JSON list of C-alpha atoms in Angstrom, two decimals:
[
{"chain": "A", "resi": 12, "resn": "MET", "atom": "CA", "xyz": [-238.29, -221.50, -8.06]},
{"chain": "A", "resi": 13, "resn": "LYS", "atom": "CA", "xyz": [-241.19, -220.88, -5.42]},
{"chain": "A", "resi": 14, "resn": "VAL", "atom": "CA", "xyz": [-244.75, -219.94, -7.08]},
{"chain": "A", "resi": 15, "resn": "LEU", "atom": "CA", "xyz": [-247.12, -218.68, -5.00]},
{"chain": "A", "resi": 16, "resn": "LEU", "atom": "CA", "xyz": [-250.98, -218.31, -6.17]},
{"chain": "A", "resi": 17, "resn": "GLU", "atom": "CA", "xyz": [-252.36, -215.52, -3.76]},
{"chain": "A", "resi": 18, "resn": "SER", "atom": "CA", "xyz": [-255.66, -213.40, -3.98]},
{"chain": "A", "resi": 19, "resn": "GLY", "atom": "CA", "xyz": [-253.75, -210.46, -5.09]},
{"chain": "A", "resi": 20, "resn": "ALA", "atom": "CA", "xyz": [-251.11, -211.86, -6.76]},
{"chain": "A", "resi": 21, "resn": "LEU", "atom": "CA", "xyz": [-248.80, -215.01, -8.19]},
{"chain": "A", "resi": 22, "resn": "ILE", "atom": "CA", "xyz": [-245.19, -214.15, -6.75]},
{"chain": "A", "resi": 23, "resn": "LEU", "atom": "CA", "xyz": [-242.32, -215.91, -8.21]},
{"chain": "A", "resi": 24, "resn": "ARG", "atom": "CA", "xyz": [-239.50, -216.56, -4.98]},
{"chain": "A", "resi": 25, "resn": "GLY", "atom": "CA", "xyz": [-236.46, -217.95, -6.17]},
{"chain": "A", "resi": 26, "resn": "ALA", "atom": "CA", "xyz": [-233.43, -217.39, -8.50]},
{"chain": "A", "resi": 27, "resn": "ILE", "atom": "CA", "xyz": [-235.89, -214.54, -10.05]},
{"chain": "A", "resi": 28, "resn": "ARG", "atom": "CA", "xyz": [-238.06, -212.64, -8.03]},
{"chain": "A", "resi": 29, "resn": "ARG", "atom": "CA", "xyz": [-241.69, -211.32, -10.06]},
{"chain": "A", "resi": 30, "resn": "ARG", "atom": "CA", "xyz": [-244.93, -210.36, -8.47]},
{"chain": "A", "resi": 31, "resn": "TYR", "atom": "CA", "xyz": [-248.06, -210.11, -11.22]},
{"chain": "A", "resi": 32, "resn": "PRO", "atom": "CA", "xyz": [-250.99, -209.00, -10.26]},
{"chain": "A", "resi": 33, "resn": "ARG", "atom": "CA", "xyz": [-253.80, -210.74, -10.28]},
{"chain": "A", "resi": 34, "resn": "ALA", "atom": "CA", "xyz": [-255.85, -208.86, -12.20]},
{"chain": "A", "resi": 35, "resn": "GLY", "atom": "CA", "xyz": [-253.53, -208.69, -15.23]},
{"chain": "A", "resi": 36, "resn": "LEU", "atom": "CA", "xyz": [-253.34, -211.56, -15.67]},
{"chain": "A", "resi": 37, "resn": "THR", "atom": "CA", "xyz": [-254.81, -212.38, -19.35]},
{"chain": "A", "resi": 38, "resn": "GLU", "atom": "CA", "xyz": [-254.70, -216.74, -22.24]},
{"chain": "A", "resi": 39, "resn": "VAL", "atom": "CA", "xyz": [-253.40, -218.30, -18.52]},
{"chain": "A", "resi": 40, "resn": "ARG", "atom": "CA", "xyz": [-253.19, -222.62, -19.28]},
{"chain": "A", "resi": 41, "resn": "ALA", "atom": "CA", "xyz": [-251.28, -225.59, -18.92]},
{"chain": "A", "resi": 42, "resn": "ASP", "atom": "CA", "xyz": [-249.14, -226.73, -21.98]},
{"chain": "A", "resi": 43, "resn": "ALA", "atom": "CA", "xyz": [-247.54, -229.86, -21.12]},
{"chain": "A", "resi": 44, "resn": "GLY", "atom": "CA", "xyz": [-246.42, -228.63, -17.20]},
{"chain": "A", "resi": 45, "resn": "VAL", "atom": "CA", "xyz": [-245.73, -225.18, -18.53]},
{"chain": "A", "resi": 46, "resn": "LEU", "atom": "CA", "xyz": [-247.95, -222.29, -16.71]},
{"chain": "A", "resi": 47, "resn": "ARG", "atom": "CA", "xyz": [-248.05, -219.70, -19.46]},
{"chain": "A", "resi": 48, "resn": "LEU", "atom": "CA", "xyz": [-249.55, -216.33, -19.42]},
{"chain": "A", "resi": 49, "resn": "ARG", "atom": "CA", "xyz": [-249.78, -213.04, -20.43]},
{"chain": "A", "resi": 50, "resn": "CYS", "atom": "CA", "xyz": [-249.71, -210.06, -17.90]},
{"chain": "A", "resi": 51, "resn": "GLU", "atom": "CA", "xyz": [-250.08, -206.46, -18.84]},
{"chain": "A", "resi": 52, "resn": "GLY", "atom": "CA", "xyz": [-247.67, -206.67, -21.91]},
{"chain": "A", "resi": 53, "resn": "GLU", "atom": "CA", "xyz": [-244.85, -209.51, -20.83]},
{"chain": "A", "resi": 54, "resn": "VAL", "atom": "CA", "xyz": [-245.44, -213.34, -21.75]},
{"chain": "A", "resi": 55, "resn": "VAL", "atom": "CA", "xyz": [-244.20, -215.15, -19.24]},
{"chain": "A", "resi": 56, "resn": "ALA", "atom": "CA", "xyz": [-243.50, -219.74, -19.55]},
{"chain": "A", "resi": 57, "resn": "LEU", "atom": "CA", "xyz": [-242.96, -221.46, -16.54]},
{"chain": "A", "resi": 58, "resn": "HIS", "atom": "CA", "xyz": [-242.16, -224.87, -16.17]},
{"chain": "A", "resi": 59, "resn": "LEU", "atom": "CA", "xyz": [-244.02, -226.03, -13.43]},
{"chain": "A", "resi": 60, "resn": "GLY", "atom": "CA", "xyz": [-244.82, -229.41, -14.67]},
{"chain": "A", "resi": 61, "resn": "LYS", "atom": "CA", "xyz": [-248.04, -230.78, -15.18]},
{"chain": "A", "resi": 62, "resn": "PRO", "atom": "CA", "xyz": [-249.65, -230.76, -11.57]},
{"chain": "A", "resi": 63, "resn": "ALA", "atom": "CA", "xyz": [-248.34, -227.62, -10.70]},
{"chain": "A", "resi": 64, "resn": "ALA", "atom": "CA", "xyz": [-248.70, -225.96, -14.05]},
{"chain": "A", "resi": 65, "resn": "GLY", "atom": "CA", "xyz": [-252.64, -227.52, -14.33]},
{"chain": "A", "resi": 66, "resn": "ALA", "atom": "CA", "xyz": [-253.74, -225.84, -10.62]},
{"chain": "A", "resi": 67, "resn": "LEU", "atom": "CA", "xyz": [-251.82, -223.01, -11.11]},
{"chain": "A", "resi": 68, "resn": "ALA", "atom": "CA", "xyz": [-253.52, -223.21, -14.86]},
{"chain": "A", "resi": 69, "resn": "HIS", "atom": "CA", "xyz": [-257.40, -223.40, -12.88]},
{"chain": "A", "resi": 70, "resn": "GLY", "atom": "CA", "xyz": [-256.50, -221.01, -10.65]},
{"chain": "A", "resi": 71, "resn": "ASP", "atom": "CA", "xyz": [-255.74, -222.94, -7.23]},
{"chain": "A", "resi": 72, "resn": "PRO", "atom": "CA", "xyz": [-252.79, -223.44, -5.68]},
{"chain": "A", "resi": 73, "resn": "GLN", "atom": "CA", "xyz": [-254.03, -226.66, -3.85]},
{"chain": "A", "resi": 74, "resn": "ALA", "atom": "CA", "xyz": [-255.37, -227.88, -6.72]},
{"chain": "A", "resi": 75, "resn": "ALA", "atom": "CA", "xyz": [-259.01, -227.84, -6.09]},
{"chain": "A", "resi": 76, "resn": "PRO", "atom": "CA", "xyz": [-261.35, -227.62, -8.39]},
{"chain": "A", "resi": 77, "resn": "ASP", "atom": "CA", "xyz": [-262.44, -223.55, -7.46]},
{"chain": "A", "resi": 78, "resn": "VAL", "atom": "CA", "xyz": [-259.40, -220.60, -5.99]},
{"chain": "A", "resi": 79, "resn": "ARG", "atom": "CA", "xyz": [-262.11, -219.81, -3.57]},
{"chain": "A", "resi": 80, "resn": "GLN", "atom": "CA", "xyz": [-263.40, -222.08, -2.53]},
{"chain": "A", "resi": 81, "resn": "ARG", "atom": "CA", "xyz": [-259.59, -222.15, -0.73]},
{"chain": "A", "resi": 82, "resn": "LEU", "atom": "CA", "xyz": [-259.30, -218.87, 0.08]},
{"chain": "A", "resi": 83, "resn": "PRO", "atom": "CA", "xyz": [-258.44, -217.73, 3.74]},
{"chain": "A", "resi": 84, "resn": "ILE", "atom": "CA", "xyz": [-260.71, -215.81, 6.24]},
{"chain": "A", "resi": 85, "resn": "TRP", "atom": "CA", "xyz": [-259.53, -213.65, 9.10]},
{"chain": "A", "resi": 86, "resn": "ALA", "atom": "CA", "xyz": [-261.43, -212.83, 12.24]},
{"chain": "A", "resi": 87, "resn": "VAL", "atom": "CA", "xyz": [-261.18, -210.00, 13.96]},
{"chain": "A", "resi": 88, "resn": "TYR", "atom": "CA", "xyz": [-263.26, -209.18, 17.05]},
{"chain": "A", "resi": 89, "resn": "PRO", "atom": "CA", "xyz": [-262.61, -208.39, 20.83]},
{"chain": "A", "resi": 90, "resn": "LYS", "atom": "CA", "xyz": [-260.61, -209.46, 23.19]},
{"chain": "A", "resi": 91, "resn": "GLY", "atom": "CA", "xyz": [-261.31, -210.07, 27.22]},
{"chain": "A", "resi": 92, "resn": "LYS", "atom": "CA", "xyz": [-264.08, -211.88, 28.81]},
{"chain": "A", "resi": 93, "resn": "ALA", "atom": "CA", "xyz": [-266.39, -208.31, 29.01]},
{"chain": "A", "resi": 94, "resn": "ALA", "atom": "CA", "xyz": [-265.93, -209.10, 25.10]},
{"chain": "A", "resi": 95, "resn": "ALA", "atom": "CA", "xyz": [-269.93, -209.94, 23.68]},
{"chain": "A", "resi": 96, "resn": "PHE", "atom": "CA", "xyz": [-268.42, -213.15, 21.23]},
{"chain": "A", "resi": 97, "resn": "GLY", "atom": "CA", "xyz": [-264.93, -214.10, 21.51]},
{"chain": "A", "resi": 98, "resn": "ASP", "atom": "CA", "xyz": [-262.64, -216.08, 19.95]},
{"chain": "A", "resi": 99, "resn": "GLY", "atom": "CA", "xyz": [-264.74, -219.15, 20.90]},
{"chain": "A", "resi": 100, "resn": "ALA", "atom": "CA", "xyz": [-268.17, -218.35, 19.21]},
{"chain": "A", "resi": 101, "resn": "ILE", "atom": "CA", "xyz": [-266.11, -217.56, 16.24]},
{"chain": "A", "resi": 102, "resn": "ARG", "atom": "CA", "xyz": [-264.21, -220.72, 16.77]},
{"chain": "A", "resi": 103, "resn": "THR", "atom": "CA", "xyz": [-267.28, -223.05, 16.31]},
{"chain": "A", "resi": 104, "resn": "ALA", "atom": "CA", "xyz": [-269.21, -221.19, 13.52]},
{"chain": "A", "resi": 105, "resn": "SER", "atom": "CA", "xyz": [-266.37, -221.00, 11.47]},
{"chain": "A", "resi": 106, "resn": "ARG", "atom": "CA", "xyz": [-265.51, -225.01, 12.42]},
{"chain": "A", "resi": 107, "resn": "SER", "atom": "CA", "xyz": [-269.05, -226.04, 11.62]},
{"chain": "A", "resi": 108, "resn": "ALA", "atom": "CA", "xyz": [-269.02, -224.10, 8.06]},
{"chain": "A", "resi": 109, "resn": "GLY", "atom": "CA", "xyz": [-266.03, -226.20, 6.92]},
{"chain": "A", "resi": 110, "resn": "TYR", "atom": "CA", "xyz": [-263.55, -224.27, 8.49]},
{"chain": "A", "resi": 111, "resn": "ARG", "atom": "CA", "xyz": [-260.24, -225.14, 10.46]},
{"chain": "A", "resi": 112, "resn": "ASP", "atom": "CA", "xyz": [-257.97, -222.17, 12.61]},
{"chain": "A", "resi": 113, "resn": "SER", "atom": "CA", "xyz": [-254.76, -221.97, 10.94]},
{"chain": "A", "resi": 114, "resn": "LYS", "atom": "CA", "xyz": [-252.88, -218.40, 13.03]},
{"chain": "A", "resi": 115, "resn": "SER", "atom": "CA", "xyz": [-254.18, -216.27, 15.08]},
{"chain": "A", "resi": 116, "resn": "CYS", "atom": "CA", "xyz": [-252.87, -212.94, 15.97]},
{"chain": "A", "resi": 117, "resn": "SER", "atom": "CA", "xyz": [-252.66, -209.69, 18.18]},
{"chain": "A", "resi": 118, "resn": "VAL", "atom": "CA", "xyz": [-254.44, -206.84, 16.60]},
{"chain": "A", "resi": 119, "resn": "SER", "atom": "CA", "xyz": [-253.93, -204.36, 19.25]},
{"chain": "A", "resi": 120, "resn": "ALA", "atom": "CA", "xyz": [-254.82, -204.23, 23.37]},
{"chain": "A", "resi": 121, "resn": "LEU", "atom": "CA", "xyz": [-258.79, -204.40, 22.49]},
{"chain": "A", "resi": 122, "resn": "ARG", "atom": "CA", "xyz": [-258.58, -207.03, 19.84]},
{"chain": "A", "resi": 123, "resn": "THR", "atom": "CA", "xyz": [-256.69, -210.72, 18.29]},
{"chain": "A", "resi": 124, "resn": "ALA", "atom": "CA", "xyz": [-257.41, -212.55, 15.54]},
{"chain": "A", "resi": 125, "resn": "THR", "atom": "CA", "xyz": [-258.09, -215.49, 14.36]},
{"chain": "A", "resi": 126, "resn": "ARG", "atom": "CA", "xyz": [-256.61, -216.80, 10.51]},
{"chain": "A", "resi": 127, "resn": "TYR", "atom": "CA", "xyz": [-259.45, -219.50, 9.02]},
{"chain": "A", "resi": 128, "resn": "HIS", "atom": "CA", "xyz": [-258.48, -221.94, 5.75]},
{"chain": "A", "resi": 129, "resn": "PRO", "atom": "CA", "xyz": [-261.67, -224.55, 4.19]},
{"chain": "A", "resi": 130, "resn": "ALA", "atom": "CA", "xyz": [-260.85, -227.48, 6.24]},
{"chain": "A", "resi": 131, "resn": "ARG", "atom": "CA", "xyz": [-258.91, -229.91, 2.46]},
{"chain": "A", "resi": 132, "resn": "GLY", "atom": "CA", "xyz": [-261.75, -232.48, 2.02]}
]
């Protein structure tokens, strides 16, 4: 089973497929490698092992101290040479702020987007 902690939900993939909204998670804790939580009245115990259970209990899929420091950001900006600023300016500013680009995609004929993640220490 794979457990994903996204900005809006805790998602289970594999034999058990389930989505728990983060806003509904309560009583989240790790106990001897078991992630225990309650979501909207449902009691959940996931046997993940100590490192994964502890990281998820603290809200961090990457085992960093604060999940907010690990959330990606998307920059959406105009395409083409006529744009007031473009990917070069966005990339420079993001990298100087400690982010690294991880994905780029076209949003429309006039706009593109790049996803940035905080650089790992």
